[in-house]
Coordinates of C-alpha atoms in Angstrom, one line a residue:
X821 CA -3.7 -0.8 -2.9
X822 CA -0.1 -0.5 -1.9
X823 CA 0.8 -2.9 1.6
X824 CA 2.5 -1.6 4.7
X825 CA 5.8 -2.6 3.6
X826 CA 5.5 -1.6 0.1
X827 CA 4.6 2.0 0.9
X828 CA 7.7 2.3 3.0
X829 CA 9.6 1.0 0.2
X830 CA 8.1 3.2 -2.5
X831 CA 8.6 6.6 0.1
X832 CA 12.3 5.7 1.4
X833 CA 14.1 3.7 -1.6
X834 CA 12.6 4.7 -4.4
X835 CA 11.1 8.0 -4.6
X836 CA 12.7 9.9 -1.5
X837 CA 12.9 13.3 -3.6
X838 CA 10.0 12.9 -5.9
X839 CA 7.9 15.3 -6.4
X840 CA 6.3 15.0 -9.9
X841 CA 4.6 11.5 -9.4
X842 CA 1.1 10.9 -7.9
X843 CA 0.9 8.5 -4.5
X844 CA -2.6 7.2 -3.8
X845 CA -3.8 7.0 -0.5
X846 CA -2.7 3.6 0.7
X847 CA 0.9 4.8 -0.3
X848 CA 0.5 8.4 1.9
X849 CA -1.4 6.8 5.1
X850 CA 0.9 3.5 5.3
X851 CA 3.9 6.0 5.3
X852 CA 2.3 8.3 8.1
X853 CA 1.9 5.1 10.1
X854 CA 5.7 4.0 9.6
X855 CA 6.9 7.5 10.4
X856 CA 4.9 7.5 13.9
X857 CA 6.5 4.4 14.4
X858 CA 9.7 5.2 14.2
X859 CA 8.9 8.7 15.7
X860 CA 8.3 7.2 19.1
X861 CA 11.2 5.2 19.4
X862 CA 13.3 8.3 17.9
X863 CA 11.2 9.7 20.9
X864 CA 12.5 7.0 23.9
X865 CA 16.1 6.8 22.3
X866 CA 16.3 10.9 22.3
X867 CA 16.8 10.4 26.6
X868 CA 20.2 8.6 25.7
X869 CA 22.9 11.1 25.8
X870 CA 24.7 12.6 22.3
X871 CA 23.7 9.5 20.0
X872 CA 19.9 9.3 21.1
X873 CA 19.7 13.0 20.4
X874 CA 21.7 12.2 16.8
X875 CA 19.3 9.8 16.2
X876 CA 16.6 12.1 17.0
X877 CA 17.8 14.8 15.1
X878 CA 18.1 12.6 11.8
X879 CA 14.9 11.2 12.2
X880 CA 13.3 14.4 12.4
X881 CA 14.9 16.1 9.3
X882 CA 14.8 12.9 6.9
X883 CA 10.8 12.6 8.2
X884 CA 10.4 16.6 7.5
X885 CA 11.6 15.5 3.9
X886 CA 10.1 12.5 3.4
X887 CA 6.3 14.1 4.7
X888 CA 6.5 17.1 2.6
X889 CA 7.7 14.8 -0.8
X890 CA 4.8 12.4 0.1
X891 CA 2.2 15.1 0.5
X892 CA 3.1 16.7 -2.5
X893 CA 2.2 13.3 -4.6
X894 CA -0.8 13.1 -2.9
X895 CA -2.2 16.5 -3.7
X896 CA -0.7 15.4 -7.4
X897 CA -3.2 12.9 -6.9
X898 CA -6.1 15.1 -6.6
X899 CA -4.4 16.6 -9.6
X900 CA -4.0 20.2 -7.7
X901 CA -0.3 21.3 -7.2
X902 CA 1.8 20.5 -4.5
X903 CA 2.1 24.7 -3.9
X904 CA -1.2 23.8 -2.3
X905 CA 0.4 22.3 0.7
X906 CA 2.5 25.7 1.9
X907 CA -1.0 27.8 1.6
X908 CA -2.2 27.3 5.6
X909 CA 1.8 27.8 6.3
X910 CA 1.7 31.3 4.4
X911 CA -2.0 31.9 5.5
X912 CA -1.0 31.5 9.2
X913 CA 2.4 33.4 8.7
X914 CA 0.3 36.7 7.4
X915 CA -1.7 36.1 10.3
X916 CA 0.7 36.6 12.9
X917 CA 2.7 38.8 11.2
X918 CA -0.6 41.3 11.2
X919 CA -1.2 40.2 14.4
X920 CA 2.0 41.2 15.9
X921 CA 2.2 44.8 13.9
X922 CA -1.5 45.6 15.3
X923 CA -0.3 44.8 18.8
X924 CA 3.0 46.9 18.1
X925 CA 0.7 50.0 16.9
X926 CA -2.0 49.3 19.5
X927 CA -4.8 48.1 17.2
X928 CA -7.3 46.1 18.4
X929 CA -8.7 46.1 15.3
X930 CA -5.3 45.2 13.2
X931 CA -4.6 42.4 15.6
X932 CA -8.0 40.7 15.7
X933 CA -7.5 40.8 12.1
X934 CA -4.9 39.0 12.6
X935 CA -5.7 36.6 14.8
X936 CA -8.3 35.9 12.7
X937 CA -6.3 35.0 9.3
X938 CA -4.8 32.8 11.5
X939 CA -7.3 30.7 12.6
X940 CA -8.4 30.7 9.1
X941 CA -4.8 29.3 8.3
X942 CA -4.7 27.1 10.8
X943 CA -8.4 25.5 8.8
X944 CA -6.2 25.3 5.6
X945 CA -4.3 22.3 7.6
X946 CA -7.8 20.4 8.3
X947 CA -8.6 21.1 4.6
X948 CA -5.4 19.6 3.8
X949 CA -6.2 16.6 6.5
X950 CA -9.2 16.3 4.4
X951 CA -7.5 16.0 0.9
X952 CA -5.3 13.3 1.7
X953 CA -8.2 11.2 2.8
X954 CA -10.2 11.5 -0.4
X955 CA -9.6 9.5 -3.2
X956 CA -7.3 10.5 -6.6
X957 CA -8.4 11.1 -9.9
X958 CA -9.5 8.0 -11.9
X959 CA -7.2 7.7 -14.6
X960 CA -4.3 9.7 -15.7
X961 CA -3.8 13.7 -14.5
X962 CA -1.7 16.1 -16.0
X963 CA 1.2 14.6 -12.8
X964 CA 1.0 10.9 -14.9
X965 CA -0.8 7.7 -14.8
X966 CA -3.3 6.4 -12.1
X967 CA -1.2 4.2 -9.7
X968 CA -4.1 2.6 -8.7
X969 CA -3.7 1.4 -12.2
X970 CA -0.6 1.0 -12.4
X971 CA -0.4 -1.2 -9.8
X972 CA -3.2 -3.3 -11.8
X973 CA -1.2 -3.3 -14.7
X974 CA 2.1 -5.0 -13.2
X975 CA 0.3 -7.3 -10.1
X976 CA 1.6 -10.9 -10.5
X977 CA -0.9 -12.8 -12.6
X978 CA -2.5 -15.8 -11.4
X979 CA -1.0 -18.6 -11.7
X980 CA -2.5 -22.1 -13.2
X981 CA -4.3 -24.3 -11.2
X982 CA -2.0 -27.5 -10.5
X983 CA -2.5 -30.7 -12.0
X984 CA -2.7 -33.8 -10.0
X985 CA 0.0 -35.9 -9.4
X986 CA 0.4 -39.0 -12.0
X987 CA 1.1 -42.3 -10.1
X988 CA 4.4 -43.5 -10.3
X989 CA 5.4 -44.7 -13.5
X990 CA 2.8 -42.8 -15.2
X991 CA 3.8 -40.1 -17.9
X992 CA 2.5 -36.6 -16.6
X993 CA -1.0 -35.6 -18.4
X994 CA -1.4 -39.2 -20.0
X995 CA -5.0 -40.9 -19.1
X996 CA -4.9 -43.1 -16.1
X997 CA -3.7 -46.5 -16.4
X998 CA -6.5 -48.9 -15.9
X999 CA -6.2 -51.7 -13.0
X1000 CA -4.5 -54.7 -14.6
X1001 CA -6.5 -57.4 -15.4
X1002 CA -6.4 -61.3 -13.3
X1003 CA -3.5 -63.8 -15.3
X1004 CA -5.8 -65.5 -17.7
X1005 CA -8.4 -62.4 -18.2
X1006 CA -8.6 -59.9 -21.1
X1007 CA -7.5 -56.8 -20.2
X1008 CA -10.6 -54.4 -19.8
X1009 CA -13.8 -56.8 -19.3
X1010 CA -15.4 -57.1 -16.0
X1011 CA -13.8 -58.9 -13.3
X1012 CA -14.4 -62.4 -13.0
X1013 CA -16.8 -63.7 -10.0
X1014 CA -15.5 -66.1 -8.2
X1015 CA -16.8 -69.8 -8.8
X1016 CA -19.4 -71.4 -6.5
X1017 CA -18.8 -74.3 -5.1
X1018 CA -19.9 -77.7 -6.3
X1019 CA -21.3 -79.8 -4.1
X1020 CA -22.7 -81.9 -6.3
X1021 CA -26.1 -80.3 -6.6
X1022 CA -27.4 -78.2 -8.8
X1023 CA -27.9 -74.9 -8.2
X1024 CA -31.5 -73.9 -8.7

């Protein structure tokens, strides 16, 4: 699963213009997030004169690109075609375009028609809603590899649990020096007990 950050990387730096890859849904959803972002304050800035309305007018053609290169990896990732994504554009153009000849020649009939392809175009864009928030093909698709595996493939590896700290003095991974033994005592028997007092009696 691709972070915030790393989805606007992957959709603005390093595939801009691609259209043959796959993007999983972490990658197309972060991305829609970033572009509303920005959208809204292309939104506020648009009401400063000339260089708001530049600004705007960027932002709106590099999203147009950006969205439509996006959505096509994401259908890639369903493994359909990215042709997919103009069908309720084309759908809803016929629509129209029946509608408005029926109205021209004073069908009812030819304009409801129309009217009514559409609506049904105007569905195609909640089934397309709908395919962006299902999940891609496990495994590679005739548009490449999984990137959900992918991603596996090249995450950092873990790295190995640290070892303690020698004490000072003490070469790293050798066995611990053992406390040094009283003057007088061989080193590694028992401490010596202190010697009790004499008082002249003996101890019973």
């Amino acid at each position: 699963m691709l972070s915030f950050k790393q989805a606007i990387i992957t959709c603005v730096r390093e595939k801009p213009l691609n259209i043959r890859d796959r993007a999983p849904r972490s990658e197309f959803w972060w991305f829609m997030l970033a572009l509303s972002i920005v959208g809204i304050i292309a939104s506020i800035l648009a009401i400063i004169p000339v260089i708001g309305v530049i600004i705007y007018i960027i932002y709106s053609i590099a999203s147009l690109v950006l969205t439509i290169t996006v959505s096509v990896r994401r259908l890639h990732d369903r493994n359909m075609s990215g042709w997919w994504l103009l069908a309720p554009y084309a759908v809803s153009f016929l629509g129209i375009i029946v509608a408005v000849a029926g109205g021209i020649a004073s069908s009812e009939g030819l304009a409801s028609i129309g009217t009514l392809i559409a609506v049904i175009g105007s569905l195609g864009f909640l089934a397309l809603f709908v395919l962006y928030c299902l999940p891609g093909t496990k495994g590679p698709n005739r548009f490449g590899p999984d990137p959900i595996d992918t991603m596996a493939q090249f995450a950092p590896q873990g790295m190995a649990p640290m070892q303690p700290q020698a004490p000072y003095g003490q070469p790293q991974g050798a066995a611990p020096m053992q406390p040094q033994a009283t003057y007088g005592q061989p080193q590694g028997t028992a401490p010596m007990q202190p010697q009790q007092p004499n008082n002249g009696q003996n101890q019973q």
